[in-house]
Short mmCIF file of C-alpha atoms in Angstrom, two decimals:
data_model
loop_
_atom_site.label_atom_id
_atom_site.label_comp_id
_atom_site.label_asym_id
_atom_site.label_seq_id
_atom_site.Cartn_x
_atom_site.Cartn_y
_atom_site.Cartn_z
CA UNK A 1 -5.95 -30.17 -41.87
CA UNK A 2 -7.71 -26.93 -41.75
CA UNK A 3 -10.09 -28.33 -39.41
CA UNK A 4 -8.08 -30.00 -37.20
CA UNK A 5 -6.16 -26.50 -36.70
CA UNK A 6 -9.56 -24.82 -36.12
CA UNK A 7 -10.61 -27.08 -33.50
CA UNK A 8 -7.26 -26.56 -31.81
CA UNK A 9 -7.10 -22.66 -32.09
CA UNK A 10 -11.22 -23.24 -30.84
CA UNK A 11 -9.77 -25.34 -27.95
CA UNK A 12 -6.85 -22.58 -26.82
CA UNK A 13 -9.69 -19.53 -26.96
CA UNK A 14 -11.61 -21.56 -25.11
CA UNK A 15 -8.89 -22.51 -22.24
CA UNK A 16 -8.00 -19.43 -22.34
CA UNK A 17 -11.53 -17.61 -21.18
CA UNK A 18 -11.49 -20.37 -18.52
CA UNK A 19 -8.29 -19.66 -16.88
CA UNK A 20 -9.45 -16.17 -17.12
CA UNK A 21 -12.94 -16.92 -15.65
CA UNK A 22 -11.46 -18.91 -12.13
CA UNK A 23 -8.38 -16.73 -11.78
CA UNK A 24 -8.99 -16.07 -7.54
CA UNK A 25 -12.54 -17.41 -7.80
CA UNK A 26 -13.73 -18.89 -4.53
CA UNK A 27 -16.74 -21.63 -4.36
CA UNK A 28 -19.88 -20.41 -2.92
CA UNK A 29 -20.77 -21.61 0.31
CA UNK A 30 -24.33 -21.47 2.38
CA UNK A 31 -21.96 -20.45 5.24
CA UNK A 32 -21.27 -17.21 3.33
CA UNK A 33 -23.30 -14.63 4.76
CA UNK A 34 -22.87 -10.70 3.50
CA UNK A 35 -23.41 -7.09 5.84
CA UNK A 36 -23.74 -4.14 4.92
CA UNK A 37 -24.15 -1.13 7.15
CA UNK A 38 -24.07 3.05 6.51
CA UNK A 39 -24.14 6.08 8.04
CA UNK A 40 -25.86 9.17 6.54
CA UNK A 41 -25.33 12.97 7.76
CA UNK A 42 -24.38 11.82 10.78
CA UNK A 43 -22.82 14.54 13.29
CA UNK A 44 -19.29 14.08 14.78
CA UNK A 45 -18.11 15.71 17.09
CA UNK A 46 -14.08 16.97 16.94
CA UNK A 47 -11.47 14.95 18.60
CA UNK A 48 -14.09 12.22 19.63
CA UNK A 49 -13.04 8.90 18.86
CA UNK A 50 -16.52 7.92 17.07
CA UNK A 51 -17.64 4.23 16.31
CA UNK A 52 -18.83 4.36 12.52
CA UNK A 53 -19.60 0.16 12.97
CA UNK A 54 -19.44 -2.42 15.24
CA UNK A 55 -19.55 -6.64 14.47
CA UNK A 56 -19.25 -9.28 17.08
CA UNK A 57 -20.90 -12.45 15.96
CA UNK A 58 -18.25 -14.85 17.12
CA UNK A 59 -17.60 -15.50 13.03
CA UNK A 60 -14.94 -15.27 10.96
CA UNK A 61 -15.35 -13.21 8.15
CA UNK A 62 -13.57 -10.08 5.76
CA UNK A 63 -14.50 -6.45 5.47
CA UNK A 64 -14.73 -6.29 1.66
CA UNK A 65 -15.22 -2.51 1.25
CA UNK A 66 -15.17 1.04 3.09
CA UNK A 67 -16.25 4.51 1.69
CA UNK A 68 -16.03 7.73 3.25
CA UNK A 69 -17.42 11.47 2.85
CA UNK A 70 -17.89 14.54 4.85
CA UNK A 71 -16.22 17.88 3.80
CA UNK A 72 -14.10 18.94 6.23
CA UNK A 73 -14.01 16.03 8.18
CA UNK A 74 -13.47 12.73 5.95
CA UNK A 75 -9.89 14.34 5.00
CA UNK A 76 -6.16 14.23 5.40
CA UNK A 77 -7.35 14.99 9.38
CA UNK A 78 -9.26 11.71 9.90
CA UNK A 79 -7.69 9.15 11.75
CA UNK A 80 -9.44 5.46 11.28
CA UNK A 81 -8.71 2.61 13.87
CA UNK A 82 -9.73 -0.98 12.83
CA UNK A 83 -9.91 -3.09 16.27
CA UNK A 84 -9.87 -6.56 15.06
CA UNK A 85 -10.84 -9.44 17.58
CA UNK A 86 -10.97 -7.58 20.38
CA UNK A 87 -8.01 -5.47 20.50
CA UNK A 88 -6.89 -2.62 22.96
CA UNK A 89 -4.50 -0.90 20.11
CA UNK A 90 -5.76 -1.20 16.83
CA UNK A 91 -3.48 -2.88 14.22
CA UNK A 92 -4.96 -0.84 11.61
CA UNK A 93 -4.50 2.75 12.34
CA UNK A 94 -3.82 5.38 9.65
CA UNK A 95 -4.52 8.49 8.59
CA UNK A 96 -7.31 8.66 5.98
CA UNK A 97 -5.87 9.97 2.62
CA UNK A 98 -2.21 8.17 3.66
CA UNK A 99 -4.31 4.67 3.85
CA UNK A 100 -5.59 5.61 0.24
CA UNK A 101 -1.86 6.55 -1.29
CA UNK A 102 -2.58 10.38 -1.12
CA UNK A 103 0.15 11.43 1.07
CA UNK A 104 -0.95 15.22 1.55
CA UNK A 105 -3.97 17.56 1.85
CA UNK A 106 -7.39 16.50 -0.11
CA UNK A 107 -6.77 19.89 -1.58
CA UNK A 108 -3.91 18.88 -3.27
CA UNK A 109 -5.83 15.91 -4.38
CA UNK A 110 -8.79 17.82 -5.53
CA UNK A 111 -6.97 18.46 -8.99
CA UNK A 112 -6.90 14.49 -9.89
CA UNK A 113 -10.34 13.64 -9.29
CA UNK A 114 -12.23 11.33 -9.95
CA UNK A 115 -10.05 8.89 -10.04
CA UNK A 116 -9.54 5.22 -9.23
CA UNK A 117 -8.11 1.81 -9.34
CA UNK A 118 -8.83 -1.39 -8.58
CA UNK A 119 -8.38 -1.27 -4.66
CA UNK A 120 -8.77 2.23 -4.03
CA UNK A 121 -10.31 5.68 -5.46
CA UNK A 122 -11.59 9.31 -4.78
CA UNK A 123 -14.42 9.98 -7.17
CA UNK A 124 -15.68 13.18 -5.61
CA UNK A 125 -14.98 15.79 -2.96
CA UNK A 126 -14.93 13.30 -0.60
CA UNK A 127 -15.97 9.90 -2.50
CA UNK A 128 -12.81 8.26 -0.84
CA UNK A 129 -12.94 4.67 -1.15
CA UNK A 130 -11.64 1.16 -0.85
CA UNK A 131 -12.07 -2.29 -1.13
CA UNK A 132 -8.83 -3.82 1.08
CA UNK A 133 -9.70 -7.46 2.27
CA UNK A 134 -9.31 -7.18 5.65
CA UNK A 135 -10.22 -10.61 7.48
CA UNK A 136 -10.68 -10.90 11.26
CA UNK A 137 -11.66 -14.21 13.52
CA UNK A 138 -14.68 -13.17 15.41
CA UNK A 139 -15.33 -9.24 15.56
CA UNK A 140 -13.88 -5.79 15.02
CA UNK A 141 -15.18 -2.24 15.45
CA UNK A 142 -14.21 0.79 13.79
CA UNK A 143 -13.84 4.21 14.78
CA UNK A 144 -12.58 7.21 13.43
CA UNK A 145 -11.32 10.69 15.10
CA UNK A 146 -11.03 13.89 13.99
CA UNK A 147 -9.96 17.71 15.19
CA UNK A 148 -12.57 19.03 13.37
CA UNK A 149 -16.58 18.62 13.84
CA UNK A 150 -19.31 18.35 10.75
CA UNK A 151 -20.92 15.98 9.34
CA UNK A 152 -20.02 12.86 7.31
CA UNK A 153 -21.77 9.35 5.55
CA UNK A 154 -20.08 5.93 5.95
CA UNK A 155 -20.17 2.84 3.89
CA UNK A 156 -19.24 -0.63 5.29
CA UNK A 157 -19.59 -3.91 3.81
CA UNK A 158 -18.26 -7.32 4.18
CA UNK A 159 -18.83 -11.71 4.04
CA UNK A 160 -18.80 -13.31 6.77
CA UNK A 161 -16.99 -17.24 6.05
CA UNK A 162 -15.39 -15.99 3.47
CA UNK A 163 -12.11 -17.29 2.20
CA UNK A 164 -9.29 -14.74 1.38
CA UNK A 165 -7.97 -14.41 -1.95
CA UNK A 166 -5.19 -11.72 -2.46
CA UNK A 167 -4.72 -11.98 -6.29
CA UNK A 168 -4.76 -15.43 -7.46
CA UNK A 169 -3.65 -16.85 -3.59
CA UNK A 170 -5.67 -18.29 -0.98
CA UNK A 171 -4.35 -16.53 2.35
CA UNK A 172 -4.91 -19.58 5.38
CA UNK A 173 -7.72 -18.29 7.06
CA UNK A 174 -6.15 -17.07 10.57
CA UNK A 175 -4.61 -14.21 8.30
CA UNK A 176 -4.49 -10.61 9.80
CA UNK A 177 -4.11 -7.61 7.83
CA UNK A 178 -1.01 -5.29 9.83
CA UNK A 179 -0.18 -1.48 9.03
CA UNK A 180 3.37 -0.17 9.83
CA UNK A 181 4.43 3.27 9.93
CA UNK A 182 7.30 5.46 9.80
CA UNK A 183 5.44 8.76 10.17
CA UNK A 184 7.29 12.64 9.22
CA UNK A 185 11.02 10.82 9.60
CA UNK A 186 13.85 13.34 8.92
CA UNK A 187 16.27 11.14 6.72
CA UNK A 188 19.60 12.19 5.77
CA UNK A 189 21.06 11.62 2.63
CA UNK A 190 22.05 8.17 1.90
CA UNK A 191 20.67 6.99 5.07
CA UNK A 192 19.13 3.41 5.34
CA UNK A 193 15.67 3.34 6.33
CA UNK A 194 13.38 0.28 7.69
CA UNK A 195 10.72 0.68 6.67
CA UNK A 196 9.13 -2.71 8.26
CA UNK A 197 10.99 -5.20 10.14
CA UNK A 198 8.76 -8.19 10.81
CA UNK A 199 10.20 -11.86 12.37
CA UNK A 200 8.96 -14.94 13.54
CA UNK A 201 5.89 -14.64 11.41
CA UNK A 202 4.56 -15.60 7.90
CA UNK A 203 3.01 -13.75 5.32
CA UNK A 204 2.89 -11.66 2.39
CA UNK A 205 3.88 -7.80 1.67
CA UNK A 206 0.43 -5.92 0.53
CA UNK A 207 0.84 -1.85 -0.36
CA UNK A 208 3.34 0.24 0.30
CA UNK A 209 2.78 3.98 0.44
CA UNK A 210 5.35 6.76 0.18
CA UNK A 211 5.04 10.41 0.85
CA UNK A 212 8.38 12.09 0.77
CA UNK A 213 9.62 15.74 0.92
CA UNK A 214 13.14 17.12 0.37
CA UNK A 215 15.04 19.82 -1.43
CA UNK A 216 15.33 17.96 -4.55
CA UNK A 217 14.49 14.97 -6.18
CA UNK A 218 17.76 13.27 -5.34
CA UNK A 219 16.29 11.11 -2.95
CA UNK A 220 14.51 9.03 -5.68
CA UNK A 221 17.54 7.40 -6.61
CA UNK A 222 17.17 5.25 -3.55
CA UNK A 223 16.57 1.48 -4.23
CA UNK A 224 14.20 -0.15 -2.55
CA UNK A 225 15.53 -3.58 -0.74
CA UNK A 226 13.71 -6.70 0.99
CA UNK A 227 15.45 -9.30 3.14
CA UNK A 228 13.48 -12.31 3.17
CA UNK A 229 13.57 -14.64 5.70
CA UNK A 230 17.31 -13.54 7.18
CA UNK A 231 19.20 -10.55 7.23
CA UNK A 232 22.21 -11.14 5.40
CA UNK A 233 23.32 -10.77 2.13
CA UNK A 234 21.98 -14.16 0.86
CA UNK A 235 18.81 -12.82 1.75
CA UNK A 236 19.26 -9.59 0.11
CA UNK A 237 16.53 -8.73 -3.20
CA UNK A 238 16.31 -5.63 -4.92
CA UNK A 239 12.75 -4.57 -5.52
CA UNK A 240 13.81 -1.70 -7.47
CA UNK A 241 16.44 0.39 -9.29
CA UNK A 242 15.33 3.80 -7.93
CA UNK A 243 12.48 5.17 -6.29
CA UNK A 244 10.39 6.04 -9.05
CA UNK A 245 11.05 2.49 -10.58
CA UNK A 246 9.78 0.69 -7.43
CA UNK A 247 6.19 2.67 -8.21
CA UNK A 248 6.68 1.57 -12.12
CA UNK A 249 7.29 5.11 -13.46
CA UNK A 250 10.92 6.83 -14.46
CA UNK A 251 12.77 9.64 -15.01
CA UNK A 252 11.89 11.27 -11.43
CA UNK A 253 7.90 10.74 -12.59
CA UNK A 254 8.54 12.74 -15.41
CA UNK A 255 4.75 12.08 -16.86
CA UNK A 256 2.96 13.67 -14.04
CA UNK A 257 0.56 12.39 -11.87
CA UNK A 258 -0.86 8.82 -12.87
CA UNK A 259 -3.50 5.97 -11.32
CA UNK A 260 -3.19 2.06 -12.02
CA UNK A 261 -4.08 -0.70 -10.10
CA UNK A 262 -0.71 -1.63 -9.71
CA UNK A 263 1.04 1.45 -8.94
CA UNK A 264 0.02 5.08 -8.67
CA UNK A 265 1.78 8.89 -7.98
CA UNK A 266 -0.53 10.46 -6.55
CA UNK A 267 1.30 13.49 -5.96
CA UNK A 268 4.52 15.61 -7.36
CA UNK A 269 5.33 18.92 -7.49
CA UNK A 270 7.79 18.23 -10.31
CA UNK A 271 10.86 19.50 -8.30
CA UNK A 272 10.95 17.31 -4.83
CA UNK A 273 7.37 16.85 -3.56
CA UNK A 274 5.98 13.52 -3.82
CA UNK A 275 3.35 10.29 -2.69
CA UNK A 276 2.67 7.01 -4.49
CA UNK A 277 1.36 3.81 -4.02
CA UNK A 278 2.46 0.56 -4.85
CA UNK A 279 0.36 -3.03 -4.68
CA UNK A 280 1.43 -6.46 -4.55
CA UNK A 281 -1.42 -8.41 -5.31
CA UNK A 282 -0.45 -10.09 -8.86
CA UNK A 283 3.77 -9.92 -7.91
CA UNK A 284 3.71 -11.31 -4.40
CA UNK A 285 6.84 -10.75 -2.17
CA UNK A 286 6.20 -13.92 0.35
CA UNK A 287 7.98 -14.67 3.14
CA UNK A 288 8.06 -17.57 5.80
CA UNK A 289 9.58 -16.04 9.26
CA UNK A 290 10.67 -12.54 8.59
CA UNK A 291 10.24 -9.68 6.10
CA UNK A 292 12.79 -6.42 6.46
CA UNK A 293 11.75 -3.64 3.75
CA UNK A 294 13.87 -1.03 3.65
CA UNK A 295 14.70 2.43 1.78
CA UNK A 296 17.56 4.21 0.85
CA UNK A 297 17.76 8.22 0.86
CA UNK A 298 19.13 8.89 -1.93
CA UNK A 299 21.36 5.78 -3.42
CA UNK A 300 25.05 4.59 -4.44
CA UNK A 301 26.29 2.10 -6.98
CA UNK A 302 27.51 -1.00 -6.71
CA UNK A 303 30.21 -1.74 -3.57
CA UNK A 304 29.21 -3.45 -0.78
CA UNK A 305 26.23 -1.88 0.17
CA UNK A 306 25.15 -0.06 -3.20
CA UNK A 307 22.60 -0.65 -5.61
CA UNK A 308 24.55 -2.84 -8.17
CA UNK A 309 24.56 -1.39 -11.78
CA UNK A 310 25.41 -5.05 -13.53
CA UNK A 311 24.49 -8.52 -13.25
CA UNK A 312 26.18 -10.50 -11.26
CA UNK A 313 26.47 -7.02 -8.88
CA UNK A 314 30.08 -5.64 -9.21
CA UNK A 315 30.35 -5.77 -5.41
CA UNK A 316 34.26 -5.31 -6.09
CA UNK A 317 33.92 -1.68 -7.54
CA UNK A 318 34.38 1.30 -5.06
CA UNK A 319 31.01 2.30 -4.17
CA UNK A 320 30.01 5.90 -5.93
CA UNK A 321 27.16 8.34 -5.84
CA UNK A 322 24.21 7.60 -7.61
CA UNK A 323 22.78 11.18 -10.06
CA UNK A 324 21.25 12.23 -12.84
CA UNK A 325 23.57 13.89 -15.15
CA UNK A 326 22.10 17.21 -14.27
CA UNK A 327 22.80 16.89 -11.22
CA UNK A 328 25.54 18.50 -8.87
CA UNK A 329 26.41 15.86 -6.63
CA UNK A 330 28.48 18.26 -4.75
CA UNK A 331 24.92 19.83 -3.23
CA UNK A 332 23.97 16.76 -2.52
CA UNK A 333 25.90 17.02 1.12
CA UNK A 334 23.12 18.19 3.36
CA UNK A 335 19.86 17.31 1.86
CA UNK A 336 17.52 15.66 4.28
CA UNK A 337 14.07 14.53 3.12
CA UNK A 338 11.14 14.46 5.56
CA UNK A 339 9.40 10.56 4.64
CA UNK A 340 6.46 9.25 5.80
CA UNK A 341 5.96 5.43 4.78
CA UNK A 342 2.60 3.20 5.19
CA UNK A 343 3.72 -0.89 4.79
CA UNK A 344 0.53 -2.97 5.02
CA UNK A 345 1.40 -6.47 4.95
CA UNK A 346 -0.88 -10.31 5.52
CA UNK A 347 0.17 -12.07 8.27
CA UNK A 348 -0.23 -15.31 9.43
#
């Protein structure tokens, strides 16, 4: 008896490490073929849109990793464009901390490093780094601008014919990686905000970065919402029960400033000053013709159009302001937060 129960507790350890062991592992290929490319020192000049690479083999392929430095110009100033396949407007365009979920100055930043998680990190002053799979069909170029001249070192690398895996799904392979912004929005209280409204496409919602600034935290008692594939009710979820809860912390991110690979502030002045990232590699939010994210400033319960404070959702009950109990609602009135949102979402 004792060995049969050996041999089966042998077997489960042993299933176990294997599941672990192929979770997103992809077959090698002789197709698979890696680059690598960097820059070192090299001089930009400011507002000059500057190609750091270029790749036109007629190949399919995935930029695998990116890392940046240059004091005074690889910053909060430094505006990266990804042209994939050809494009006249890039569909990857952001602002170089705000693409890595720092939504402010590197100075602010400066206090937190080195850190990192799996997807993204700043391990120096500069050191800013990532490792987004972003797949294109045959060739992309990227450039970066800047108001400010210096000097700066670049780090590109990527497979081409290489299948991508985002988590433990295999993306088809005419995937494209899209970045939507809402950039320095004035948002009154309550106010419903898209923050992506995609249609007649498929895909998958990526990272979601939020930089936010009002006169008080009440604005993180906004739930974040997704309408999946129609824009009714029926197609209503709630990804979260408050702002803070969508980015896995609580209590208005009472802890401080945190890093995971799931979720990150990276940010807070502790009063109503905040940025954060949030993933969705190993929680997928998929979608087959249209994905509408939006945010709430601020939030109210239950009612027709509040976030619902019971199971089923008491959609019967007057709707009513959402606070903590500290909190005068009555000043609540006229706060307007200034948002800036970056969605990056697969497409396909």
């Amino acid at each position: 008896m004792m060995g049969t129960v050996a041999c089966v507790s042998f077997l489960f350890v042993l299933l176990a490490f294997s599941a672990r062991d192929t979770h997103g592992s992809i077959p090698v290929t002789p197709l698979m073929r890696s680059f690598s490319s960097a820059i070192k020192g090299g001089s930009y000049n400011a507002n000059e849109e500057k190609t750091f690479y270029e790749r036109n083999t007629g190949t399919l392929g995935v930029i695998t990793e990116q890392w940046f430095t240059g004091k005074g110009v690889m910053d909060e100033n430094m505006r990266i464009r990804i042209y994939i396949d050809g494009e006249d407007t890039a569909s990857i365009d952001f602002q170089l901390l705000l693409g890595h979920g720092v939504g402010f100055t590197e100075g602010d930043d400066l206090q937190y490093i080195p850190w990192g998680a799996r997807r993204i990190a700043h391990l120096a002053d500069g050191g800013i780094q990532n490792s987004y799979r972003i797949p294109y069909g045959k060739s992309f170029r990227v450039t970066g601008t800047s108001p400010n001249s210096g000097h700066f070192w670049y780090i590109i690398r990527g497979v081409e014919n290489y299948p991508l895996v985002i988590g433990d799904l295999q993306f088809p392979s005419n995937t494209r990686l899209k970045l939507y912004k809402v950039v320095n929005a004035v948002i009154p209280l309550y106010t419903f905000v898209n923050l992506t409204n995609i249609i007649n496409t498929a895909g998958a919602l990526y990272q979601v970065t939020l930089a936010a600034q009002g006169s008080s935290f009440s604005y993180l008692e906004g739930c974040m919402r997704v309408y999946i594939d129609g824009d009714d009710k029926e197609h209503l979820h709630f990804l979260s029960s408050g702002t803070e809860d969508f980015f896995l912390s609580a209590y208005y991110f009472d802890k401080g400033v945190y890093h995971t690979d799931d979720a990150g502030l990276t940010y807070t002045d502790g009063k109503s000053t905040m940025s954060a990232y949030k993933f969705f590699e190993e929680d997928p939010i998929l979608f087959t013709k249209s994905l509408r994210l939006v945010w709430r400033c601020g939030e109210k319960l239950d009612g027709t159009d509040g976030c619902p404070s019971d199971f089923p959702p008491p959609t019967e009950k007057a709707s009513k302001p959402s606070q903590r109990a500290n909190f005068d609602v009555n000043q609540m009135t006229d706060v307007v937060t200034n948002v800036t949102a970056y969605v990056w979402v697969y497409e396909w």
